[in-house]
Coordinates of C-alpha atoms in Angstrom, one line a residue:
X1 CA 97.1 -137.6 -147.3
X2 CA 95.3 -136.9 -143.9
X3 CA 93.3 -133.5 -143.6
X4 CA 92.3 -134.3 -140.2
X5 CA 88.9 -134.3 -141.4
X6 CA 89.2 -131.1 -143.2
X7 CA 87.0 -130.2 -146.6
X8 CA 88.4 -130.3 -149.3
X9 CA 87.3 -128.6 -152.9
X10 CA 89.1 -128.2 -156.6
X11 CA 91.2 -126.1 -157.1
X12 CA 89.5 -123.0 -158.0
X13 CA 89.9 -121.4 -161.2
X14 CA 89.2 -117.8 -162.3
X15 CA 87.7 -117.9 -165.6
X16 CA 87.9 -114.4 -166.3
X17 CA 91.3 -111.8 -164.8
X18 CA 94.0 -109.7 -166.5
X19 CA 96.0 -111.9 -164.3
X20 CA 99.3 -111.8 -167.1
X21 CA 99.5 -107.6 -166.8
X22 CA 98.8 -107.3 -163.1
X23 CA 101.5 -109.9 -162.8
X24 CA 103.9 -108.1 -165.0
X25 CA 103.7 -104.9 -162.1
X26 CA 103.1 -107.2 -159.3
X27 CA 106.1 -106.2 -157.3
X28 CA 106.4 -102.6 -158.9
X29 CA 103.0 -101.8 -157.5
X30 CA 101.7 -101.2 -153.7
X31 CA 98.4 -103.5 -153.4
X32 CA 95.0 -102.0 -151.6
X33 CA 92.9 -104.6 -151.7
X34 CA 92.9 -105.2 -147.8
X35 CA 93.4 -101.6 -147.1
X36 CA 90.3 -100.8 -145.0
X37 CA 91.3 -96.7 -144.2
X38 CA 93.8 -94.0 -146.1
X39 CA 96.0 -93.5 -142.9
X40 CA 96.7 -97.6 -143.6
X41 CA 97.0 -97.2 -147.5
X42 CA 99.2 -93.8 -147.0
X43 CA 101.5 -96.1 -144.5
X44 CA 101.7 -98.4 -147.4
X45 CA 103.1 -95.6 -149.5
X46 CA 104.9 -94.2 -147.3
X47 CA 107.1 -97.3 -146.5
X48 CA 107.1 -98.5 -150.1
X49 CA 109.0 -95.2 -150.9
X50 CA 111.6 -95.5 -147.6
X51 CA 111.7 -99.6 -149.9
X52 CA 113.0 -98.0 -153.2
X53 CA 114.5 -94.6 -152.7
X54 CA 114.6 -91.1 -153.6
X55 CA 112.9 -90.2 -157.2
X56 CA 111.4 -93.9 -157.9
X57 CA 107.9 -94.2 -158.7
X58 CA 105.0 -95.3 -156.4
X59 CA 102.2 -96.5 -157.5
X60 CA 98.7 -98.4 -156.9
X61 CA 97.0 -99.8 -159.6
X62 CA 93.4 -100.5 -159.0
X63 CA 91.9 -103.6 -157.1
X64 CA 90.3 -100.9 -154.3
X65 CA 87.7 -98.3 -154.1
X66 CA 87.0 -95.8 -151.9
X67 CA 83.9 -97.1 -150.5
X68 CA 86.2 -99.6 -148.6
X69 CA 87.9 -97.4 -146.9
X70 CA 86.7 -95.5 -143.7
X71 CA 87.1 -92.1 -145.1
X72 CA 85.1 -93.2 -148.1
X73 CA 87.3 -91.2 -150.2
X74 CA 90.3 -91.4 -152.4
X75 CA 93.8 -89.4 -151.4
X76 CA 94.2 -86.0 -152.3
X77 CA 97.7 -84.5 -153.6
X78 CA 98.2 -83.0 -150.7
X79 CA 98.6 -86.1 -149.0
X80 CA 100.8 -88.4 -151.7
X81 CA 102.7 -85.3 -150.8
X82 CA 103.1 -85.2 -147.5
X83 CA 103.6 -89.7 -147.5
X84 CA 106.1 -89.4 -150.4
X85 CA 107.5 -86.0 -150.8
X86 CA 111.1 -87.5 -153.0
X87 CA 108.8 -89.7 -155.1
X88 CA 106.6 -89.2 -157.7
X89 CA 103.1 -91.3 -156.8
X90 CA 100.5 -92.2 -158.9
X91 CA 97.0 -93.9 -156.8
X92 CA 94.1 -95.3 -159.4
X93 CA 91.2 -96.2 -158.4
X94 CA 89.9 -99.3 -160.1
X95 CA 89.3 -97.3 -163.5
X96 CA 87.2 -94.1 -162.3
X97 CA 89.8 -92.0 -161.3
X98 CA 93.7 -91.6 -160.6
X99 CA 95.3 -89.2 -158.5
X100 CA 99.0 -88.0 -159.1
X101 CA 101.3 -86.4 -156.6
X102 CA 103.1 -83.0 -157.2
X103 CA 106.5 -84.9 -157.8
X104 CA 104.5 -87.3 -160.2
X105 CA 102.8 -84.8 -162.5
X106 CA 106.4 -83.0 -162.9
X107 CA 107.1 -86.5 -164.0
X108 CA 104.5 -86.7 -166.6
X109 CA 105.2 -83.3 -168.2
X110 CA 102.3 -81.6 -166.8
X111 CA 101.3 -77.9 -165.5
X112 CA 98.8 -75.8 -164.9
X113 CA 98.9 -75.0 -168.4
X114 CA 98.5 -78.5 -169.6
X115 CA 95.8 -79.4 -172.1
X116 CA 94.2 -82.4 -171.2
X117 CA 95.6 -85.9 -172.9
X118 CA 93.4 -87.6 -176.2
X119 CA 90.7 -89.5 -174.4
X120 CA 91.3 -88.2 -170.9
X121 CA 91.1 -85.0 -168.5
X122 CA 93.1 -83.4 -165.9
X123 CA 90.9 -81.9 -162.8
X124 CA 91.1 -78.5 -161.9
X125 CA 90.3 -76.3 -159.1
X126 CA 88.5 -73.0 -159.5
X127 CA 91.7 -70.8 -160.4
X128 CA 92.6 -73.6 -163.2
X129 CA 95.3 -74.9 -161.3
X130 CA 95.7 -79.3 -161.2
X131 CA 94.3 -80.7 -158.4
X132 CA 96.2 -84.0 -159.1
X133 CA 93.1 -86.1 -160.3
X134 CA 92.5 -87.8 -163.2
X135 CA 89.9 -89.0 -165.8
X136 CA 89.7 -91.6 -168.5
X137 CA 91.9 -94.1 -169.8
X138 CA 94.3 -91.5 -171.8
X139 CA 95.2 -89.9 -168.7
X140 CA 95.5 -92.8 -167.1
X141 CA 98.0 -94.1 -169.3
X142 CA 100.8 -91.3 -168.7
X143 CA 101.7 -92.6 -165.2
X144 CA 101.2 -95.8 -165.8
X145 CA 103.7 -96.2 -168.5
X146 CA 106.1 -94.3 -166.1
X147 CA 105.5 -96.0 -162.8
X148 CA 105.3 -99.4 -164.1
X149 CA 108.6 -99.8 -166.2
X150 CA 110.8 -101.7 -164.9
X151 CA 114.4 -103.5 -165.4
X152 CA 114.4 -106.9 -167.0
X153 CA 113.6 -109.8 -165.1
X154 CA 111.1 -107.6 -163.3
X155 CA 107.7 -109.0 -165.3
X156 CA 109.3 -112.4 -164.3
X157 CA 109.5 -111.6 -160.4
X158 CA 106.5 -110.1 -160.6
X159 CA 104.2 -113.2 -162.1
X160 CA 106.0 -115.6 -159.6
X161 CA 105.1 -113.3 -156.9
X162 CA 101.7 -112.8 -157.8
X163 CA 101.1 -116.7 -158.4
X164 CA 102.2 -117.2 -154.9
X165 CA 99.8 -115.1 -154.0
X166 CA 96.7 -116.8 -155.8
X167 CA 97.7 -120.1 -154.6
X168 CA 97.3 -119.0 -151.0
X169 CA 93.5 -117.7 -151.6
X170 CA 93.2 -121.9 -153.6
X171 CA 93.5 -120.8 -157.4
X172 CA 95.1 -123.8 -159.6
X173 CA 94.4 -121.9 -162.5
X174 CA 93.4 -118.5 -164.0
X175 CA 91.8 -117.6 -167.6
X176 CA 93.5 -114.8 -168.5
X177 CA 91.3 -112.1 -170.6
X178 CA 94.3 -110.0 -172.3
X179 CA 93.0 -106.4 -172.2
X180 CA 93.1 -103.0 -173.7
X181 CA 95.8 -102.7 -175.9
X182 CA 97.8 -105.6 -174.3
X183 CA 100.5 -106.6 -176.8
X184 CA 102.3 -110.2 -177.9
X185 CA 105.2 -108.7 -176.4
X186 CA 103.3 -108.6 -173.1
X187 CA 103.3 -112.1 -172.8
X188 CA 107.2 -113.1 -173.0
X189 CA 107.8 -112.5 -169.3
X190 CA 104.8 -115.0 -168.9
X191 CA 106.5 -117.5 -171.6
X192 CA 109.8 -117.0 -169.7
X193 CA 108.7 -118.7 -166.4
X194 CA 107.1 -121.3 -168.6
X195 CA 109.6 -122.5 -170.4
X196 CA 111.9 -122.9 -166.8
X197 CA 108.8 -124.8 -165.3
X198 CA 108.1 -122.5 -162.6
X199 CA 104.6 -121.4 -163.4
X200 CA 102.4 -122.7 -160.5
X201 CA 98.9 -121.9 -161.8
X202 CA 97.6 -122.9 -165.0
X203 CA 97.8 -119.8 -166.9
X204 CA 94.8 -120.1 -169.7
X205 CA 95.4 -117.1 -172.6
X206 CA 92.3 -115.5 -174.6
X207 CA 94.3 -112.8 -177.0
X208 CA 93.0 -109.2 -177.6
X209 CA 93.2 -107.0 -180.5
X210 CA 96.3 -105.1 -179.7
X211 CA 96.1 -101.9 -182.3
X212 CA 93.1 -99.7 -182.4
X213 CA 92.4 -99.7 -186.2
X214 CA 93.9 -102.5 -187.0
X215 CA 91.9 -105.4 -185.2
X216 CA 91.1 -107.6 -188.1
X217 CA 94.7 -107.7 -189.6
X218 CA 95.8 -108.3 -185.6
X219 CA 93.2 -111.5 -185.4
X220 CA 94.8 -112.1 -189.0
X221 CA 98.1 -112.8 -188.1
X222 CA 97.3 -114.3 -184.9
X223 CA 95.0 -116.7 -186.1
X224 CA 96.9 -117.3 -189.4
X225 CA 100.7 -117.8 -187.6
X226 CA 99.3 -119.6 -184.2
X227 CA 97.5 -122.8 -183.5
X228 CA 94.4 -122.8 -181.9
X229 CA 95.0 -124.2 -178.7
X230 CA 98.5 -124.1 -178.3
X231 CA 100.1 -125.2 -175.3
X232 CA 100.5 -127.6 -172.3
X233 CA 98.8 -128.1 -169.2
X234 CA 100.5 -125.6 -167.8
X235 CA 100.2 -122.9 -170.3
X236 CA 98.1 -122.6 -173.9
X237 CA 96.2 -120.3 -175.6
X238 CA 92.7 -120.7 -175.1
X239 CA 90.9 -118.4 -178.0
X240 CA 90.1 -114.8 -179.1
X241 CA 89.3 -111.9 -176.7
X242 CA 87.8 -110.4 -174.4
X243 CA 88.1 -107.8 -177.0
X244 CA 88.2 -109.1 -180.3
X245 CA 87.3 -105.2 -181.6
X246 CA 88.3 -102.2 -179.7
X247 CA 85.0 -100.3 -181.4
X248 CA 82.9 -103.0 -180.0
X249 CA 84.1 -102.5 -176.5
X250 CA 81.4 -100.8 -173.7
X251 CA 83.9 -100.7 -170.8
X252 CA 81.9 -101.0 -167.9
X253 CA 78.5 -100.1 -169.2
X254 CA 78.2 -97.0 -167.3
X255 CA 78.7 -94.4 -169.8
X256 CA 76.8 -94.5 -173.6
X257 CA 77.9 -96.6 -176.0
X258 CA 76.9 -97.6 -179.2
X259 CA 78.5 -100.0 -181.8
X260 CA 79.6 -98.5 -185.4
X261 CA 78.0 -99.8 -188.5
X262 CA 82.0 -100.4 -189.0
X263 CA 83.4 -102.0 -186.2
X264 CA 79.9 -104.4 -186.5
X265 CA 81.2 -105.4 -190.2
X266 CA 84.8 -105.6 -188.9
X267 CA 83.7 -107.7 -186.3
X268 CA 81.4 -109.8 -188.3
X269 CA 84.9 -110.4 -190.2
X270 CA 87.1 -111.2 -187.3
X271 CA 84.5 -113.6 -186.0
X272 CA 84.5 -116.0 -189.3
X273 CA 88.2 -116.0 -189.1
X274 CA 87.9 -117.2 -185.6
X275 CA 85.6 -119.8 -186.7
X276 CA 86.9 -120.6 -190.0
X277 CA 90.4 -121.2 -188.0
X278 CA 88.9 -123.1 -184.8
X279 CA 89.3 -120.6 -182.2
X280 CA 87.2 -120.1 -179.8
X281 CA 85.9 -116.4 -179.1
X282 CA 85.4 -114.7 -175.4
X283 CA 84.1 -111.2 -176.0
X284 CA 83.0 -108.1 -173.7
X285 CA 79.6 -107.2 -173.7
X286 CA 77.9 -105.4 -170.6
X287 CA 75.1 -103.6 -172.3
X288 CA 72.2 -105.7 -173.9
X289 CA 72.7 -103.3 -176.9
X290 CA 75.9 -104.3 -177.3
X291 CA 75.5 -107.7 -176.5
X292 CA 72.5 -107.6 -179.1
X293 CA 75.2 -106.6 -181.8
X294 CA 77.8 -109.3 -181.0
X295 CA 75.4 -111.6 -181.2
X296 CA 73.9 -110.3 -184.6
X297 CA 77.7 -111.0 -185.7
X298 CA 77.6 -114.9 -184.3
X299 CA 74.6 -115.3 -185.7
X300 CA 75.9 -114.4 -189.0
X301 CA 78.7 -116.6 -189.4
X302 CA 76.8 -119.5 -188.1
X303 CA 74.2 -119.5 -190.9
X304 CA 77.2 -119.0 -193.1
X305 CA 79.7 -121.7 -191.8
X306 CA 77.8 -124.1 -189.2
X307 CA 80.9 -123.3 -187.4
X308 CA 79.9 -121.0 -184.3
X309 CA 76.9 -122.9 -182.5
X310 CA 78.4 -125.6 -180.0
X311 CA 82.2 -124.3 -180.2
X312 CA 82.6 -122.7 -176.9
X313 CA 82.2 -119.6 -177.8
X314 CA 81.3 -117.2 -174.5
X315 CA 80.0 -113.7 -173.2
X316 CA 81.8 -111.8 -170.8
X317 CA 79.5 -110.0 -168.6
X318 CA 75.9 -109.8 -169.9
X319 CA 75.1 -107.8 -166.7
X320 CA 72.1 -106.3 -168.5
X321 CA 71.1 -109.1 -170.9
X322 CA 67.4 -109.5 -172.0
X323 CA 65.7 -112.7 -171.9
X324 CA 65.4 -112.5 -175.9
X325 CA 69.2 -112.4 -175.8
X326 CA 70.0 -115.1 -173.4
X327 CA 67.8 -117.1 -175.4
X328 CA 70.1 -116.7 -178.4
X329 CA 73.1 -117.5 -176.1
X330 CA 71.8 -120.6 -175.4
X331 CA 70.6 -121.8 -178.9
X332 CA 73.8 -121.2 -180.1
X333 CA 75.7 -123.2 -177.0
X334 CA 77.4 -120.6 -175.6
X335 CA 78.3 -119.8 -172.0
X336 CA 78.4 -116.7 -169.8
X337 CA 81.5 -115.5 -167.9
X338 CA 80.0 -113.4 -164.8
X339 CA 82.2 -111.8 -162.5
X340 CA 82.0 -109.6 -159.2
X341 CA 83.0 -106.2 -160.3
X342 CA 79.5 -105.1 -158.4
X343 CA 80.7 -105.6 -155.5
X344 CA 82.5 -102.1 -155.5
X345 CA 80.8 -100.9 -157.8
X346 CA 77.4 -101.5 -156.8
X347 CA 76.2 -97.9 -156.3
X348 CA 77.2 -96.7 -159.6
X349 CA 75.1 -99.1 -161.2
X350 CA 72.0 -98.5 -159.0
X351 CA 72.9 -94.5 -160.0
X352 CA 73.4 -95.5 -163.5
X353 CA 70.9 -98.0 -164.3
X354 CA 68.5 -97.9 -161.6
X355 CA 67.6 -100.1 -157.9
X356 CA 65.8 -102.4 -160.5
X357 CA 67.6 -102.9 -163.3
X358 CA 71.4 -103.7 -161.1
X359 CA 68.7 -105.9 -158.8
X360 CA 69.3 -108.7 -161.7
X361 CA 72.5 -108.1 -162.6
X362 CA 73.6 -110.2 -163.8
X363 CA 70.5 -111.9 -164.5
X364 CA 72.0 -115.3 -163.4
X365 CA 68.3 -116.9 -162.7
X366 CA 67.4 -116.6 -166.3
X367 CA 70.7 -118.0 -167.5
X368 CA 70.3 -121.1 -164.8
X369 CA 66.6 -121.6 -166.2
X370 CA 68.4 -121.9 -170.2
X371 CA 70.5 -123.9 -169.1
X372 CA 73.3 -121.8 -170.0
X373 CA 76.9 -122.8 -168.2
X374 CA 78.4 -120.0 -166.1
X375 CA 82.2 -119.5 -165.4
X376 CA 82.9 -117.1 -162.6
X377 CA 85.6 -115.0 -161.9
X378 CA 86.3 -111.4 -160.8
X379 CA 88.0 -109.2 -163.7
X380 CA 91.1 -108.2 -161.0
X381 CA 93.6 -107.2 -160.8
X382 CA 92.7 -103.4 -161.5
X383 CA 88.5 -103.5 -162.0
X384 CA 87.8 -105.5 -158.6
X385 CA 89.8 -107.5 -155.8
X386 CA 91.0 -110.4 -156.9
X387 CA 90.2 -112.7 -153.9
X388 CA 87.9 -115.6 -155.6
X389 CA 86.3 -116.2 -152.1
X390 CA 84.9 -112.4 -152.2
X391 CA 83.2 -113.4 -155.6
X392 CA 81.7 -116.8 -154.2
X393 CA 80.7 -114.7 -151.5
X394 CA 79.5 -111.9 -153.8
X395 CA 77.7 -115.1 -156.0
X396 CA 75.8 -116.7 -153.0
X397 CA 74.9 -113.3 -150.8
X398 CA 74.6 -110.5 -153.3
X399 CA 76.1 -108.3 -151.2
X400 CA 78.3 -105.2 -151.7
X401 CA 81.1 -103.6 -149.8
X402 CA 78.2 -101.2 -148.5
X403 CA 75.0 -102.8 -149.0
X404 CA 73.9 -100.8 -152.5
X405 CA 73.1 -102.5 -155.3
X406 CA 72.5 -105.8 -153.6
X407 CA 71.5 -108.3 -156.1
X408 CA 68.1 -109.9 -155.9
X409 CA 67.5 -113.5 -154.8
X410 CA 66.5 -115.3 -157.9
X411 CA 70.1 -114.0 -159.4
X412 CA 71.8 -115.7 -156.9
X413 CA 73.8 -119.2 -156.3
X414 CA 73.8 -121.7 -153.6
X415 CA 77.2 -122.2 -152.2
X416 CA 77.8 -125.5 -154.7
X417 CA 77.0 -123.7 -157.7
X418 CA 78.9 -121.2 -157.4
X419 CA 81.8 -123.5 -156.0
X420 CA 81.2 -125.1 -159.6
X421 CA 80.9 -122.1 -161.1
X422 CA 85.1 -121.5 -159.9
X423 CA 86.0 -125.1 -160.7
X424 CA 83.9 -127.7 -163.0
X425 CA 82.0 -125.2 -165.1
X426 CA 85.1 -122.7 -165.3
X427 CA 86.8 -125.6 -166.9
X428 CA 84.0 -125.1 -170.0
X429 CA 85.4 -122.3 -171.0
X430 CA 88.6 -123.7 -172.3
X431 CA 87.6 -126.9 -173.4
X432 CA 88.5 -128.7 -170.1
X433 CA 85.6 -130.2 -168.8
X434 CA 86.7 -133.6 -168.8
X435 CA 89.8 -133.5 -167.2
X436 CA 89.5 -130.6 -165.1
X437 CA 87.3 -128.8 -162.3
X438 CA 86.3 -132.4 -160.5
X439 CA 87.9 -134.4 -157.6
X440 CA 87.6 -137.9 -159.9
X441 CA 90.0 -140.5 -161.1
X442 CA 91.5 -139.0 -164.4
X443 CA 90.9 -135.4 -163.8
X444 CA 94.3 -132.8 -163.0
X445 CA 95.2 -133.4 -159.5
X446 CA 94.6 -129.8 -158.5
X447 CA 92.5 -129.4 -155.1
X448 CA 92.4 -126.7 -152.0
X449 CA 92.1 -127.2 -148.6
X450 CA 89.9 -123.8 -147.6
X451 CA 90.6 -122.2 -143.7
X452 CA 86.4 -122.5 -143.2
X453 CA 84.2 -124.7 -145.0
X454 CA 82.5 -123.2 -147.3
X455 CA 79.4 -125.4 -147.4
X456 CA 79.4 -124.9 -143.5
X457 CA 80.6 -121.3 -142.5
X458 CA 78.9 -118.3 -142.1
X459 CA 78.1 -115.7 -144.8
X460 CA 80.6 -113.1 -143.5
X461 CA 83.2 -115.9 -143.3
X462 CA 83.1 -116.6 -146.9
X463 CA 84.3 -113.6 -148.2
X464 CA 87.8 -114.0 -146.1
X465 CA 88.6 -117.7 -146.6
X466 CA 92.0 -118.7 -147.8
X467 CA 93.6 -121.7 -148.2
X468 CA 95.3 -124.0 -145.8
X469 CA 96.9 -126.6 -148.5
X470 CA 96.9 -125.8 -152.1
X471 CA 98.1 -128.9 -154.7
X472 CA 98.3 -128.0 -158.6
X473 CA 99.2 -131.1 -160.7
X474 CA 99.6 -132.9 -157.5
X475 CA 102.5 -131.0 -156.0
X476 CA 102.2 -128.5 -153.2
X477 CA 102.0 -124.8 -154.1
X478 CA 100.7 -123.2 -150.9
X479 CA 101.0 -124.7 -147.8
X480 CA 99.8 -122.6 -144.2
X481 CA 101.2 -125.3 -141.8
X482 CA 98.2 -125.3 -140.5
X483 CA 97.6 -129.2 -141.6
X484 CA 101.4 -130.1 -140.1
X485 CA 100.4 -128.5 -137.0
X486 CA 96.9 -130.6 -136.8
X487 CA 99.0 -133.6 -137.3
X488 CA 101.3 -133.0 -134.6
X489 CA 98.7 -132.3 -132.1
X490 CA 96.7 -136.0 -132.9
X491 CA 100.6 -137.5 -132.6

């Protein structure tokens, strides 16, 4: 094949995204990642409502923040209003805040007189009456079991739609992290485009808990009834997480958290059935406290069993591990997943944690000096954008969408590593490494042609590249014409 001289790179591969659910809503949803102002996100609205008609939901489901936008704000009421007055309209905001539309709280069941939900809140004004924003996952999840069901055969659109998508940014392959309260059901729309052969990125599957209360009977089951493992090269099951235990979950580390005595020992549990039943384990731990307590748990079962140390087991996060814990990651042969979440969410950390403390976070310098392999990825589709480029860029610059919290320059990667970090190491985490991730004889035939080179460009370019040619399994799954066109013009 002639690239006209073109670079060309693996395919890259996010080793951490709830790529499954957002693909489930893919078409049901109005996307903001590009948006750069509200008068172009309130367009959007506006002409997704005019798309599906009087009394149908609109909504946005993460991936933005509003301190990409002009305005540096998110949309009031008022103004879902006035863009969709026949439609009820729900707006999140990665997961800090939602904002309903008059039309959409009738929807939900909810006045002025309204308690707020179990694990949530409903803002008010100063005479008590809703403002239309929201707070916490429990509110949260009122309009988003609304807005996002949909007929049959939607999940199925949706994931082939959203596939298309990744292959244009040069993503072969995804590692998909489950999520809170995702259940098996979840997954058949996935399993459908399997089984017809239509899945064009290798779709990787770490399972979550999926009843709050019942985590180790879940893991039970799972573990007990399923074969680590299972799957092709186009589809399989790759372990146990990102949250093996809902109680042992810190979201994003912004808020207090601390571990039970309870979940600990359930966890301690669901961890030797992982390892008694050889599956791999990918858990959530942003806080050093917490990651202190999962790793009390690994620790456990190895001396028990022998079985944890050297089985691919991984952290997801560790933005504010310790030496003294990384140190224990790497005795035990574990890798860290690291993702770019700071890159909108930069000044919350610097406001929660301090300019120091988000200065090495993640402390990626420490993990290169132990040796410890690193998987990137971005947690999309609703914590972050989902672009990969905008983490490589995010890997190699530090930077954030406005310049707070900018990691510090021992924490950061050259433009190879953390090309490696997308491809060659991502492969790690699944057991991969010797077929995937490298442009060799013998390894998967999956490659992308990038619109700059990224060895070559400048900073600001990275964060923008896409993909010119994309192959998985050596067929073509996104193709610019941009090659075609380069041909013709040396003919």
């Amino acid at each position: 094949m002639d690239l006209g001289g073109r670079r060309v790179i693996p395919g890259l591969n996010d080793a951490h995204i709830h790529a499954m659910r957002g693909g489930l809503s893919w078409t049901r949803t109005v996307h903001w990642e590009d948006v750069r102002s509200l008068a172009e996100g309130l367009a959007l609205i506006r002409e997704d409502a005019r798309r599906r008609g009087p009394g149908e939901w609109v909504s946005v489901v993460g991936g933005w923040h509003s301190r990409q936008l002009a305005e540096g704000r998110a949309p009031t009421r008022a103004e879902l209003d006035e863009a969709a007055p026949d439609n009820p309209v729900y707006v999140q905001e990665l997961y800090d805040r939602g904002v309903v539309n008059s039309a959409g709280l009738a929807a939900c069941g909810w006045s002025d007189e309204s308690p707020d939900p179990a694990r949530g809140a409903l803002l008010r004004d100063d005479g008590g009456r809703l403002t239309g924003e929201l707070r916490g996952v429990g509110a949260f999840a009122v309009p988003l079991g609304l807005a996002l069901a949909g007929h049959e055969g939607q999940g199925e659109q949706g994931i082939l739609a959203m596939n298309a998508v990744l292959a244009r940014h040069g993503l072969t392959g995804v590692v998909d992290a489950g999520g809170l309260l995702v259940t098996p059901r979840d997954y058949d729309p996935l399993y459908a485009v399997w089984r017809r052969g239509e899945l064009d990125v290798r779709t990787r599957l770490f399972i979550s808990a999926w009843t709050r209360g019942g985590e180790v009977d879940d893991i039970d089951r799972l573990t007990a009834l399923v074969q680590a493992g299972s799957g092709d090269g186009m589809l399989r099951i790759a372990g146990v997480g990102e949250i093996p235990h809902l109680g042992c979950h810190d979201m994003e580390g912004l808020d207090p958290f601390e571990m039970t005595e309870a979940a600990h020992r359930e966890l301690v549990e669901i961890v030797r059935l992982c390892a008694e039943r050889g599956w791999r384990m990918s858990i959530h731990a942003v806080l050093n406290d917490t990651l202190g307590g999962v790793l009390d748990a690994w620790e456990e079962v190895e001396r028990e069993t022998g079985l944890v140390a050297g089985r691919g087991f991984s952290i997801v996060h560790a933005d504010e591990a310790t030496r003294e814990n990384l140190e224990r990651i790497a005795r035990l042969g574990a890798g860290i997943l690291v993702q770019s979440r700071l890159v909108l969410k930069g000044a919350d950390y610097v406001e929660a944690w301090g300019a120091e403390a988000t200065a090495s976070a993640p402390p990626i310098g420490d993990m290169r000096d132990l040796g410890i392999i690193i998987g990137a990825g971005t947690d999309a589709t609703r914590a972050n954008w989902f672009s990969p480029w905008s983490a490589i860029w995010w890997l190699v610059t530090g930077g954030t969408v406005d310049g707070s919290g900018v990691r510090d320059e021992r924490h950061r990667m050259s433009r190879l590593e953390a090309i490696a970090a997308y491809t060659r190491d991502a492969a790690w985490f699944t057991g991969e490494q010797a077929h995937r991730g490298r442009l060799l004889p013998g390894y998967d035939a999956d490659a992308c042609v990038p619109t700059a080179d990224p060895l070559d460009c400048a900073d600001d370019e990275l964060r923008g590249i896409l993909s010119d040619l994309t192959i998985m399994a050596g067929r073509i799954t996104h193709d610019s014409g941009a090659l075609s066109r380069v041909g013709a013009d040396e003919r």
